[in-house]
């Protein structure tokens, strides 16, 4: 597998898995406005998935399409962060995860706008506008719920404690990242840490929440080596139609 | 006699946006280019949001409208760069949006006034609305909720 193909799968799979998880809220959001907001966020992410996986399929050059990559790969071929495959939990946890992801995604996509690969730069420029909008909403919601009632604060702190060990994986460079950085396609993920820390610390302070001290990090999603048990269950639902009726079209 | 690019632009300006039919796909700024070479017509379009579900309908509507004008050799190309911005909404489109009850986008990040009673006393209900390109606001004078076309 070429490093560029793997990089594009990582980009596409993060958007796809988070997009699918977010779409699980469709019709069950805590309020009509929130339901619509979650569905729209999911839609943006699935749109970004089509761009990243579409390019990945071209780079691979084996005649697969974005749909083939999304619906016909198994869990161990997925390259998404573990954090995005963790089940939604309550509304607070879903928005906390969105926030922790958005706080990374915004500076990351901004950096990718200067990629040496023009297609990557174009997709990043399209996606970053949506990511900025998502970050605005997820930050506001984390603050509103964190600095809300005793109950909402307790739930947001529990969500943060649960998700925190998954955040370290975003910044763990590997051989593929180094190759992309040397080619000027993408910066090393570790260089995003300072910007992420700054956004996260300022929002958490306003939200009356405390980041855990531990820097232990679950890893294995970006490499595909060790996904959580949850991804397989999610894919079973997401892929069932193409698996049971191969080639079915809308 | 062959068609001219200006003619094609006119025909496209008669193709309504499928979700906000008072404005055309040209008003919305999704048509980025028209090239005519002999009888061959190439139209370049760009999505508003990357996951905008209206794009396939827009492509089909453009194809149908041009076929009705006798264009048989049509190439439709989708381009994402430079990314779509609300700056590309035409002035005609902005005026029609407001007349239709949707507050047009503003760089300041919120609607200037209620599209119904013109009051400037407005507040945000939600950052998202009935389509990816809209947010929900409310007028605190006439108390009516309204859509605001998000500025991006
Ligand atoms: Zn009013």
PDB file of C-alpha atoms in Angstrom, chain B residues 67-127:
ATOM      1  CA  UNK B  67     -31.578  19.172 -23.850  1.00  0.00           C
ATOM      2  CA  UNK B  68     -34.881  21.023 -24.191  1.00  0.00           C
ATOM      3  CA  UNK B  69     -32.968  23.844 -25.912  1.00  0.00           C
ATOM      4  CA  UNK B  70     -31.486  21.377 -28.358  1.00  0.00           C
ATOM      5  CA  UNK B  71     -28.090  20.865 -26.707  1.00  0.00           C
ATOM      6  CA  UNK B  72     -27.224  17.200 -27.258  1.00  0.00           C
ATOM      7  CA  UNK B  73     -23.451  17.317 -26.792  1.00  0.00           C
ATOM      8  CA  UNK B  74     -23.182  18.284 -23.109  1.00  0.00           C
ATOM      9  CA  UNK B  75     -20.331  17.653 -20.687  1.00  0.00           C
ATOM     10  CA  UNK B  76     -20.996  18.374 -17.010  1.00  0.00           C
ATOM     11  CA  UNK B  77     -17.917  18.734 -14.888  1.00  0.00           C
ATOM     12  CA  UNK B  78     -17.871  19.019 -11.099  1.00  0.00           C
ATOM     13  CA  UNK B  79     -15.089  21.085  -9.580  1.00  0.00           C
ATOM     14  CA  UNK B  80     -14.449  21.723  -5.870  1.00  0.00           C
ATOM     15  CA  UNK B  81     -11.709  24.355  -6.120  1.00  0.00           C
ATOM     16  CA  UNK B  82     -11.915  27.188  -5.384  1.00  0.00           C
ATOM     17  CA  UNK B  83     -14.512  26.215  -2.757  1.00  0.00           C
ATOM     18  CA  UNK B  84     -17.997  27.684  -3.065  1.00  0.00           C
ATOM     19  CA  UNK B  85     -18.660  30.800  -1.016  1.00  0.00           C
ATOM     20  CA  UNK B  86     -21.822  32.785  -0.303  1.00  0.00           C
ATOM     21  CA  UNK B  87     -20.011  35.743  -1.927  1.00  0.00           C
ATOM     22  CA  UNK B  88     -20.996  34.118  -5.218  1.00  0.00           C
ATOM     23  CA  UNK B  89     -24.721  34.608  -4.584  1.00  0.00           C
ATOM     24  CA  UNK B  90     -25.998  37.166  -7.082  1.00  0.00           C
ATOM     25  CA  UNK B  91     -27.675  40.402  -5.961  1.00  0.00           C
ATOM     26  CA  UNK B  92     -30.826  39.251  -7.733  1.00  0.00           C
ATOM     27  CA  UNK B  93     -30.594  36.003  -5.776  1.00  0.00           C
ATOM     28  CA  UNK B  94     -30.154  37.819  -2.459  1.00  0.00           C
ATOM     29  CA  UNK B  95     -33.209  39.988  -3.063  1.00  0.00           C
ATOM     30  CA  UNK B  96     -35.302  36.972  -4.069  1.00  0.00           C
ATOM     31  CA  UNK B  97     -34.200  35.029  -1.000  1.00  0.00           C
ATOM     32  CA  UNK B  98     -35.433  37.792   1.273  1.00  0.00           C
ATOM     33  CA  UNK B  99     -38.703  38.075  -0.618  1.00  0.00           C
ATOM     34  CA  UNK B 100     -39.152  34.337  -0.147  1.00  0.00           C
ATOM     35  CA  UNK B 101     -38.630  34.625   3.624  1.00  0.00           C
ATOM     36  CA  UNK B 102     -34.983  33.554   3.836  1.00  0.00           C
ATOM     37  CA  UNK B 103     -32.578  36.154   5.215  1.00  0.00           C
ATOM     38  CA  UNK B 104     -29.583  36.476   2.866  1.00  0.00           C
ATOM     39  CA  UNK B 105     -26.052  35.781   4.190  1.00  0.00           C
ATOM     40  CA  UNK B 106     -23.969  38.558   5.682  1.00  0.00           C
ATOM     41  CA  UNK B 107     -20.268  38.643   6.518  1.00  0.00           C
ATOM     42  CA  UNK B 108     -21.182  39.790  10.031  1.00  0.00           C
ATOM     43  CA  UNK B 109     -22.391  36.231  10.637  1.00  0.00           C
ATOM     44  CA  UNK B 110     -26.097  36.813  11.172  1.00  0.00           C
ATOM     45  CA  UNK B 111     -29.140  38.225   9.391  1.00  0.00           C
ATOM     46  CA  UNK B 112     -29.511  41.979   9.118  1.00  0.00           C
ATOM     47  CA  UNK B 113     -33.245  41.872   9.746  1.00  0.00           C
ATOM     48  CA  UNK B 114     -36.359  39.738   9.880  1.00  0.00           C
ATOM     49  CA  UNK B 115     -37.367  38.938   6.275  1.00  0.00           C
ATOM     50  CA  UNK B 116     -41.051  39.367   7.215  1.00  0.00           C
ATOM     51  CA  UNK B 117     -41.401  42.512   9.345  1.00  0.00           C
ATOM     52  CA  UNK B 118     -37.890  43.989   8.720  1.00  0.00           C
ATOM     53  CA  UNK B 119     -37.214  44.278  12.467  1.00  0.00           C
ATOM     54  CA  UNK B 120     -33.547  44.062  13.415  1.00  0.00           C
ATOM     55  CA  UNK B 121     -34.429  42.384  16.736  1.00  0.00           C
ATOM     56  CA  UNK B 122     -33.484  38.826  15.814  1.00  0.00           C
ATOM     57  CA  UNK B 123     -31.912  35.909  17.679  1.00  0.00           C
ATOM     58  CA  UNK B 124     -30.425  32.585  16.686  1.00  0.00           C
ATOM     59  CA  UNK B 125     -32.340  29.384  17.357  1.00  0.00           C
ATOM     60  CA  UNK B 126     -29.892  26.907  15.828  1.00  0.00           C
ATOM     61  CA  UNK B 127     -26.728  26.970  13.731  1.00  0.00           C
TER      62      UNK B 127
END
